[in-house]
PDB file of C-alpha atoms and ligand atoms in Angstrom:
ATOM      1  CA  UNK A   1     -26.691 -14.851 -17.552  1.00  0.00           C
ATOM      2  CA  UNK A   2     -26.144 -13.988 -21.365  1.00  0.00           C
ATOM      3  CA  UNK A   3     -26.944 -10.386 -21.751  1.00  0.00           C
ATOM      4  CA  UNK A   4     -29.403  -9.873 -24.737  1.00  0.00           C
ATOM      5  CA  UNK A   5     -29.016  -6.504 -26.655  1.00  0.00           C
ATOM      6  CA  UNK A   6     -32.578  -6.058 -25.620  1.00  0.00           C
ATOM      7  CA  UNK A   7     -35.454  -8.444 -23.978  1.00  0.00           C
ATOM      8  CA  UNK A   8     -36.086 -11.977 -25.808  1.00  0.00           C
ATOM      9  CA  UNK A   9     -39.455 -12.863 -27.152  1.00  0.00           C
ATOM     10  CA  UNK A  10     -41.687 -13.790 -24.350  1.00  0.00           C
ATOM     11  CA  UNK A  11     -41.793 -17.707 -24.934  1.00  0.00           C
ATOM     12  CA  UNK A  12     -44.813 -19.745 -26.194  1.00  0.00           C
ATOM     13  CA  UNK A  13     -47.153 -21.834 -24.001  1.00  0.00           C
ATOM     14  CA  UNK A  14     -49.688 -23.097 -23.849  1.00  0.00           C
ATOM     15  CA  UNK A  15     -52.468 -24.369 -20.560  1.00  0.00           C
ATOM     16  CA  UNK A  16     -51.885 -27.862 -18.976  1.00  0.00           C
ATOM     17  CA  UNK A  17     -55.096 -29.631 -16.911  1.00  0.00           C
ATOM     18  CA  UNK A  18     -54.730 -29.763 -13.043  1.00  0.00           C
ATOM     19  CA  UNK A  19     -51.779 -27.408 -12.631  1.00  0.00           C
ATOM     20  CA  UNK A  20     -50.730 -24.158 -13.510  1.00  0.00           C
ATOM     21  CA  UNK A  21     -47.653 -25.064 -14.768  1.00  0.00           C
ATOM     22  CA  UNK A  22     -47.667 -24.150 -18.453  1.00  0.00           C
ATOM     23  CA  UNK A  23     -46.560 -25.848 -21.471  1.00  0.00           C
ATOM     24  CA  UNK A  24     -44.081 -23.809 -22.677  1.00  0.00           C
ATOM     25  CA  UNK A  25     -43.581 -23.992 -26.869  1.00  0.00           C
ATOM     26  CA  UNK A  26     -40.373 -25.181 -29.226  1.00  0.00           C
ATOM     27  CA  UNK A  27     -42.201 -25.531 -32.307  1.00  0.00           C
ATOM     28  CA  UNK A  28     -45.266 -26.703 -34.381  1.00  0.00           C
ATOM     29  CA  UNK A  29     -45.346 -29.649 -37.256  1.00  0.00           C
ATOM     30  CA  UNK A  30     -48.453 -29.780 -38.634  1.00  0.00           C
ATOM     31  CA  UNK A  31     -49.501 -32.875 -40.202  1.00  0.00           C
ATOM     32  CA  UNK A  32     -50.517 -32.921 -44.360  1.00  0.00           C
ATOM     33  CA  UNK A  33     -53.872 -34.193 -45.575  1.00  0.00           C
ATOM     34  CA  UNK A  34     -53.641 -36.861 -42.907  1.00  0.00           C
ATOM     35  CA  UNK A  35     -57.400 -38.028 -43.683  1.00  0.00           C
ATOM     36  CA  UNK A  36     -58.212 -39.233 -46.475  1.00  0.00           C
ATOM     37  CA  UNK A  37     -61.586 -37.204 -47.805  1.00  0.00           C
ATOM     38  CA  UNK A  38     -59.569 -34.200 -46.624  1.00  0.00           C
ATOM     39  CA  UNK A  39     -57.263 -35.197 -49.135  1.00  0.00           C
ATOM     40  CA  UNK A  40     -59.951 -36.095 -51.835  1.00  0.00           C
ATOM     41  CA  UNK A  41     -61.956 -32.393 -51.603  1.00  0.00           C
ATOM     42  CA  UNK A  42     -57.938 -30.254 -51.724  1.00  0.00           C
ATOM     43  CA  UNK A  43     -58.057 -32.876 -55.307  1.00  0.00           C
ATOM     44  CA  UNK A  44     -54.535 -35.252 -54.220  1.00  0.00           C
ATOM     45  CA  UNK A  45     -55.571 -39.298 -53.983  1.00  0.00           C
ATOM     46  CA  UNK A  46     -54.474 -40.520 -50.674  1.00  0.00           C
ATOM     47  CA  UNK A  47     -53.760 -43.801 -51.358  1.00  0.00           C
ATOM     48  CA  UNK A  48     -50.407 -42.619 -53.070  1.00  0.00           C
ATOM     49  CA  UNK A  49     -48.805 -39.908 -51.179  1.00  0.00           C
ATOM     50  CA  UNK A  50     -46.638 -41.068 -47.477  1.00  0.00           C
ATOM     51  CA  UNK A  51     -46.668 -38.604 -44.855  1.00  0.00           C
ATOM     52  CA  UNK A  52     -45.479 -34.662 -45.081  1.00  0.00           C
ATOM     53  CA  UNK A  53     -45.012 -31.844 -42.982  1.00  0.00           C
ATOM     54  CA  UNK A  54     -45.381 -28.487 -42.476  1.00  0.00           C
ATOM     55  CA  UNK A  55     -44.457 -26.084 -39.515  1.00  0.00           C
ATOM     56  CA  UNK A  56     -45.870 -22.365 -37.719  1.00  0.00           C
ATOM     57  CA  UNK A  57     -43.798 -20.609 -35.362  1.00  0.00           C
ATOM     58  CA  UNK A  58     -44.399 -21.412 -31.067  1.00  0.00           C
ATOM     59  CA  UNK A  59     -45.379 -18.102 -31.088  1.00  0.00           C
ATOM     60  CA  UNK A  60     -48.678 -18.067 -33.325  1.00  0.00           C
ATOM     61  CA  UNK A  61     -50.184 -20.336 -30.115  1.00  0.00           C
ATOM     62  CA  UNK A  62     -53.581 -18.649 -29.325  1.00  0.00           C
ATOM     63  CA  UNK A  63     -55.186 -19.496 -26.005  1.00  0.00           C
ATOM     64  CA  UNK A  64     -58.811 -21.270 -25.953  1.00  0.00           C
ATOM     65  CA  UNK A  65     -61.637 -19.014 -25.967  1.00  0.00           C
ATOM     66  CA  UNK A  66     -59.466 -16.134 -26.796  1.00  0.00           C
ATOM     67  CA  UNK A  67     -60.398 -13.767 -30.741  1.00  0.00           C
ATOM     68  CA  UNK A  68     -58.326 -14.038 -33.700  1.00  0.00           C
ATOM     69  CA  UNK A  69     -58.116 -11.204 -35.870  1.00  0.00           C
ATOM     70  CA  UNK A  70     -59.026 -11.823 -39.596  1.00  0.00           C
ATOM     71  CA  UNK A  71     -56.004 -11.617 -40.471  1.00  0.00           C
ATOM     72  CA  UNK A  72     -54.612 -10.192 -43.950  1.00  0.00           C
ATOM     73  CA  UNK A  73     -54.180 -11.038 -47.253  1.00  0.00           C
ATOM     74  CA  UNK A  74     -56.851 -13.744 -47.877  1.00  0.00           C
ATOM     75  CA  UNK A  75     -60.671 -13.845 -48.795  1.00  0.00           C
ATOM     76  CA  UNK A  76     -60.520 -17.216 -48.505  1.00  0.00           C
ATOM     77  CA  UNK A  77     -59.827 -17.661 -44.355  1.00  0.00           C
ATOM     78  CA  UNK A  78     -60.489 -21.560 -43.569  1.00  0.00           C
ATOM     79  CA  UNK A  79     -60.901 -23.808 -40.200  1.00  0.00           C
ATOM     80  CA  UNK A  80     -59.081 -27.427 -39.584  1.00  0.00           C
ATOM     81  CA  UNK A  81     -59.811 -28.918 -36.545  1.00  0.00           C
ATOM     82  CA  UNK A  82     -57.179 -31.114 -35.204  1.00  0.00           C
ATOM     83  CA  UNK A  83     -55.583 -33.713 -32.507  1.00  0.00           C
ATOM     84  CA  UNK A  84     -52.485 -31.592 -31.132  1.00  0.00           C
ATOM     85  CA  UNK A  85     -50.024 -33.559 -29.993  1.00  0.00           C
ATOM     86  CA  UNK A  86     -47.871 -32.735 -27.178  1.00  0.00           C
ATOM     87  CA  UNK A  87     -44.519 -34.150 -27.165  1.00  0.00           C
ATOM     88  CA  UNK A  88     -42.504 -34.157 -23.460  1.00  0.00           C
ATOM     89  CA  UNK A  89     -39.869 -35.997 -23.987  1.00  0.00           C
ATOM     90  CA  UNK A  90     -37.020 -35.852 -27.224  1.00  0.00           C
ATOM     91  CA  UNK A  91     -35.984 -38.499 -29.656  1.00  0.00           C
ATOM     92  CA  UNK A  92     -34.910 -39.185 -32.613  1.00  0.00           C
ATOM     93  CA  UNK A  93     -35.907 -42.155 -34.910  1.00  0.00           C
ATOM     94  CA  UNK A  94     -38.489 -43.548 -32.700  1.00  0.00           C
ATOM     95  CA  UNK A  95     -39.783 -46.831 -32.776  1.00  0.00           C
ATOM     96  CA  UNK A  96     -43.288 -46.823 -32.602  1.00  0.00           C
ATOM     97  CA  UNK A  97     -44.124 -48.708 -30.027  1.00  0.00           C
ATOM     98  CA  UNK A  98     -42.514 -45.908 -28.379  1.00  0.00           C
ATOM     99  CA  UNK A  99     -43.957 -43.528 -29.499  1.00  0.00           C
ATOM    100  CA  UNK A 100     -45.564 -42.701 -26.511  1.00  0.00           C
ATOM    101  CA  UNK A 101     -43.304 -42.476 -24.373  1.00  0.00           C
ATOM    102  CA  UNK A 102     -42.563 -39.587 -25.787  1.00  0.00           C
ATOM    103  CA  UNK A 103     -45.795 -37.713 -25.375  1.00  0.00           C
ATOM    104  CA  UNK A 104     -46.857 -35.451 -22.824  1.00  0.00           C
ATOM    105  CA  UNK A 105     -50.161 -35.184 -23.511  1.00  0.00           C
ATOM    106  CA  UNK A 106     -53.056 -34.073 -26.020  1.00  0.00           C
ATOM    107  CA  UNK A 107     -55.140 -30.951 -27.165  1.00  0.00           C
ATOM    108  CA  UNK A 108     -57.699 -29.556 -29.796  1.00  0.00           C
ATOM    109  CA  UNK A 109     -56.641 -26.644 -32.454  1.00  0.00           C
ATOM    110  CA  UNK A 110     -57.318 -25.042 -35.208  1.00  0.00           C
ATOM    111  CA  UNK A 111     -55.053 -24.989 -37.949  1.00  0.00           C
ATOM    112  CA  UNK A 112     -56.357 -21.264 -39.774  1.00  0.00           C
ATOM    113  CA  UNK A 113     -55.459 -21.145 -43.307  1.00  0.00           C
ATOM    114  CA  UNK A 114     -55.295 -19.116 -45.592  1.00  0.00           C
ATOM    115  CA  UNK A 115     -57.160 -20.950 -48.176  1.00  0.00           C
ATOM    116  CA  UNK A 116     -56.544 -19.404 -51.012  1.00  0.00           C
ATOM    117  CA  UNK A 117     -52.565 -18.170 -50.242  1.00  0.00           C
ATOM    118  CA  UNK A 118     -51.411 -21.658 -49.614  1.00  0.00           C
ATOM    119  CA  UNK A 119     -53.421 -22.492 -53.147  1.00  0.00           C
ATOM    120  CA  UNK A 120     -51.146 -19.931 -54.979  1.00  0.00           C
ATOM    121  CA  UNK A 121     -48.347 -21.430 -53.196  1.00  0.00           C
ATOM    122  CA  UNK A 122     -49.578 -25.122 -54.090  1.00  0.00           C
ATOM    123  CA  UNK A 123     -49.785 -24.109 -57.302  1.00  0.00           C
ATOM    124  CA  UNK A 124     -46.267 -21.806 -57.977  1.00  0.00           C
ATOM    125  CA  UNK A 125     -44.149 -24.898 -56.042  1.00  0.00           C
ATOM    126  CA  UNK A 126     -43.369 -22.313 -53.475  1.00  0.00           C
ATOM    127  CA  UNK A 127     -44.095 -22.558 -49.377  1.00  0.00           C
ATOM    128  CA  UNK A 128     -46.018 -23.151 -47.466  1.00  0.00           C
ATOM    129  CA  UNK A 129     -46.085 -20.581 -44.983  1.00  0.00           C
ATOM    130  CA  UNK A 130     -48.413 -17.494 -45.483  1.00  0.00           C
ATOM    131  CA  UNK A 131     -50.756 -19.975 -45.812  1.00  0.00           C
ATOM    132  CA  UNK A 132     -50.605 -21.361 -42.687  1.00  0.00           C
ATOM    133  CA  UNK A 133     -47.802 -19.590 -40.276  1.00  0.00           C
ATOM    134  CA  UNK A 134     -49.125 -16.182 -39.846  1.00  0.00           C
ATOM    135  CA  UNK A 135     -50.089 -14.434 -36.910  1.00  0.00           C
ATOM    136  CA  UNK A 136     -51.958 -16.050 -34.322  1.00  0.00           C
ATOM    137  CA  UNK A 137     -53.219 -19.139 -37.063  1.00  0.00           C
ATOM    138  CA  UNK A 138     -52.709 -21.838 -34.281  1.00  0.00           C
ATOM    139  CA  UNK A 139     -55.546 -21.575 -31.601  1.00  0.00           C
ATOM    140  CA  UNK A 140     -55.036 -24.322 -28.960  1.00  0.00           C
ATOM    141  CA  UNK A 141     -57.390 -25.785 -26.086  1.00  0.00           C
ATOM    142  CA  UNK A 142     -54.997 -26.720 -22.262  1.00  0.00           C
ATOM    143  CA  UNK A 143     -53.074 -30.098 -22.330  1.00  0.00           C
ATOM    144  CA  UNK A 144     -54.153 -32.698 -21.009  1.00  0.00           C
ATOM    145  CA  UNK A 145     -51.763 -35.174 -19.212  1.00  0.00           C
ATOM    146  CA  UNK A 146     -51.021 -38.150 -21.445  1.00  0.00           C
ATOM    147  CA  UNK A 147     -52.732 -40.485 -18.288  1.00  0.00           C
ATOM    148  CA  UNK A 148     -55.814 -38.693 -18.361  1.00  0.00           C
ATOM    149  CA  UNK A 149     -56.279 -39.269 -22.443  1.00  0.00           C
ATOM    150  CA  UNK A 150     -58.783 -41.703 -23.026  1.00  0.00           C
ATOM    151  CA  UNK A 151     -57.011 -42.684 -26.898  1.00  0.00           C
ATOM    152  CA  UNK A 152     -55.124 -40.829 -29.678  1.00  0.00           C
ATOM    153  CA  UNK A 153     -56.762 -43.756 -31.790  1.00  0.00           C
ATOM    154  CA  UNK A 154     -60.313 -43.062 -31.422  1.00  0.00           C
ATOM    155  CA  UNK A 155     -63.244 -40.939 -30.805  1.00  0.00           C
ATOM    156  CA  UNK A 156     -65.047 -38.541 -32.736  1.00  0.00           C
ATOM    157  CA  UNK A 157     -63.544 -35.030 -33.651  1.00  0.00           C
ATOM    158  CA  UNK A 158     -66.270 -32.300 -35.058  1.00  0.00           C
ATOM    159  CA  UNK A 159     -66.019 -28.665 -36.221  1.00  0.00           C
ATOM    160  CA  UNK A 160     -68.894 -26.307 -35.846  1.00  0.00           C
ATOM    161  CA  UNK A 161     -69.196 -22.311 -36.844  1.00  0.00           C
ATOM    162  CA  UNK A 162     -72.321 -20.652 -34.667  1.00  0.00           C
ATOM    163  CA  UNK A 163     -73.400 -24.153 -33.771  1.00  0.00           C
ATOM    164  CA  UNK A 164     -73.472 -25.217 -37.430  1.00  0.00           C
ATOM    165  CA  UNK A 165     -71.121 -28.862 -37.369  1.00  0.00           C
ATOM    166  CA  UNK A 166     -69.022 -28.904 -40.588  1.00  0.00           C
ATOM    167  CA  UNK A 167     -66.210 -31.050 -39.612  1.00  0.00           C
ATOM    168  CA  UNK A 168     -67.034 -34.718 -37.907  1.00  0.00           C
ATOM    169  CA  UNK A 169     -64.890 -37.564 -38.025  1.00  0.00           C
ATOM    170  CA  UNK A 170     -63.330 -39.910 -36.109  1.00  0.00           C
ATOM    171  CA  UNK A 171     -59.536 -40.467 -35.191  1.00  0.00           C
ATOM    172  CA  UNK A 172     -59.591 -43.917 -36.029  1.00  0.00           C
ATOM    173  CA  UNK A 173     -59.303 -42.361 -39.779  1.00  0.00           C
ATOM    174  CA  UNK A 174     -56.096 -40.989 -39.322  1.00  0.00           C
ATOM    175  CA  UNK A 175     -54.574 -42.086 -42.232  1.00  0.00           C
ATOM    176  CA  UNK A 176     -51.057 -42.579 -40.848  1.00  0.00           C
ATOM    177  CA  UNK A 177     -51.653 -42.638 -36.648  1.00  0.00           C
ATOM    178  CA  UNK A 178     -50.020 -40.739 -34.455  1.00  0.00           C
ATOM    179  CA  UNK A 179     -47.717 -43.654 -34.049  1.00  0.00           C
ATOM    180  CA  UNK A 180     -46.723 -43.930 -37.169  1.00  0.00           C
ATOM    181  CA  UNK A 181     -45.959 -40.009 -38.303  1.00  0.00           C
ATOM    182  CA  UNK A 182     -44.750 -39.108 -34.975  1.00  0.00           C
ATOM    183  CA  UNK A 183     -42.473 -42.198 -35.676  1.00  0.00           C
ATOM    184  CA  UNK A 184     -42.132 -40.924 -39.167  1.00  0.00           C
ATOM    185  CA  UNK A 185     -41.519 -37.061 -38.551  1.00  0.00           C
ATOM    186  CA  UNK A 186     -38.582 -37.994 -35.946  1.00  0.00           C
ATOM    187  CA  UNK A 187     -36.695 -39.861 -38.454  1.00  0.00           C
ATOM    188  CA  UNK A 188     -36.093 -36.307 -39.841  1.00  0.00           C
ATOM    189  CA  UNK A 189     -36.103 -33.512 -37.111  1.00  0.00           C
ATOM    190  CA  UNK A 190     -34.678 -34.836 -33.920  1.00  0.00           C
ATOM    191  CA  UNK A 191     -37.712 -34.154 -31.299  1.00  0.00           C
ATOM    192  CA  UNK A 192     -37.752 -31.670 -28.145  1.00  0.00           C
ATOM    193  CA  UNK A 193     -39.928 -31.795 -25.477  1.00  0.00           C
ATOM    194  CA  UNK A 194     -41.769 -28.458 -26.458  1.00  0.00           C
ATOM    195  CA  UNK A 195     -42.850 -29.474 -29.730  1.00  0.00           C
ATOM    196  CA  UNK A 196     -45.846 -29.359 -30.408  1.00  0.00           C
ATOM    197  CA  UNK A 197     -47.815 -31.721 -33.888  1.00  0.00           C
ATOM    198  CA  UNK A 198     -51.279 -30.778 -34.520  1.00  0.00           C
ATOM    199  CA  UNK A 199     -52.055 -34.249 -36.373  1.00  0.00           C
ATOM    200  CA  UNK A 200     -54.092 -33.088 -39.636  1.00  0.00           C
ATOM    201  CA  UNK A 201     -58.046 -32.212 -40.615  1.00  0.00           C
ATOM    202  CA  UNK A 202     -60.478 -34.798 -42.006  1.00  0.00           C
ATOM    203  CA  UNK A 203     -63.336 -33.190 -44.069  1.00  0.00           C
ATOM    204  CA  UNK A 204     -65.579 -30.567 -44.410  1.00  0.00           C
ATOM    205  CA  UNK A 205     -62.902 -27.797 -44.134  1.00  0.00           C
ATOM    206  CA  UNK A 206     -64.269 -24.137 -45.187  1.00  0.00           C
ATOM    207  CA  UNK A 207     -64.338 -20.572 -45.029  1.00  0.00           C
ATOM    208  CA  UNK A 208     -64.640 -18.257 -41.278  1.00  0.00           C
ATOM    209  CA  UNK A 209     -65.561 -14.742 -41.972  1.00  0.00           C
ATOM    210  CA  UNK A 210     -65.744 -12.118 -38.825  1.00  0.00           C
ATOM    211  CA  UNK A 211     -68.276 -12.257 -36.559  1.00  0.00           C
ATOM    212  CA  UNK A 212     -67.807 -16.077 -36.593  1.00  0.00           C
ATOM    213  CA  UNK A 213     -67.698 -18.446 -33.584  1.00  0.00           C
ATOM    214  CA  UNK A 214     -65.504 -21.605 -34.501  1.00  0.00           C
ATOM    215  CA  UNK A 215     -66.208 -24.303 -31.975  1.00  0.00           C
ATOM    216  CA  UNK A 216     -65.052 -27.886 -31.657  1.00  0.00           C
ATOM    217  CA  UNK A 217     -63.430 -30.337 -30.055  1.00  0.00           C
ATOM    218  CA  UNK A 218     -62.349 -34.757 -29.584  1.00  0.00           C
ATOM    219  CA  UNK A 219     -63.712 -37.157 -27.407  1.00  0.00           C
ATOM    220  CA  UNK A 220     -62.233 -36.801 -24.108  1.00  0.00           C
ATOM    221  CA  UNK A 221     -60.166 -33.611 -24.612  1.00  0.00           C
ATOM    222  CA  UNK A 222     -61.516 -29.958 -23.246  1.00  0.00           C
ATOM    223  CA  UNK A 223     -63.166 -28.177 -26.543  1.00  0.00           C
ATOM    224  CA  UNK A 224     -62.179 -25.317 -27.978  1.00  0.00           C
ATOM    225  CA  UNK A 225     -63.667 -22.031 -28.240  1.00  0.00           C
ATOM    226  CA  UNK A 226     -62.557 -19.483 -31.544  1.00  0.00           C
ATOM    227  CA  UNK A 227     -64.077 -15.846 -32.253  1.00  0.00           C
ATOM    228  CA  UNK A 228     -62.898 -14.921 -35.740  1.00  0.00           C
ATOM    229  CA  UNK A 229     -62.516 -11.102 -35.010  1.00  0.00           C
ATOM    230  CA  UNK A 230     -62.546  -7.421 -37.052  1.00  0.00           C
ATOM    231  CA  UNK A 231     -59.818  -7.571 -39.870  1.00  0.00           C
ATOM    232  CA  UNK A 232     -56.843  -5.867 -38.827  1.00  0.00           C
TER     233      UNK A 232
HETATM  234 MN1   MN B   1     -54.116 -29.167 -41.303  1.00  0.00          MN
END
């Protein structure tokens, strides 16, 4: 047993459907601009860019149903509904046709974004962390094991704020499919069991304010519900 100078921070984890055992989160990778209509609404040309990635800390995960306090230093907190892929077996240089062998399951997540800070960073050539990787910035549902997932390639993906639908698209609209972007990611980083990948959001992103309730889903997976609490 390693002796630490203080107790390690508790392991971040996500629920798994059908078992009391939890999925231990190692890292959270996020794909940027992976739906053409969303890339255009962010002022970018979706046809010219290879996939790119950013990250959130593992302990940014938030259990489904838990209220997220409105975070500091923003006046423009945005929702982004995303399919989340959970890696169950590590690997590097994973061929596209072997990607599913490395996937434990899938969930629904919200890539909460301090859009004002992200856009300033983008304009100034600074990292996106302050816009993307803040406390409680990654609500995620329970993971559905892959054998019970209908499809990672098609199916409705949607989000509503206070029951008004804001995002409504299909996984088939992904520019870089799960097989493609996981394979590409594994060429830059050695993926490990416990890694989560937030696969990008469709068009229709927008702001929420304290008191709003975000709901959303992906066909065949648990719906997500995330209330936004008072400012911290
Ligand atoms: Mn996103």
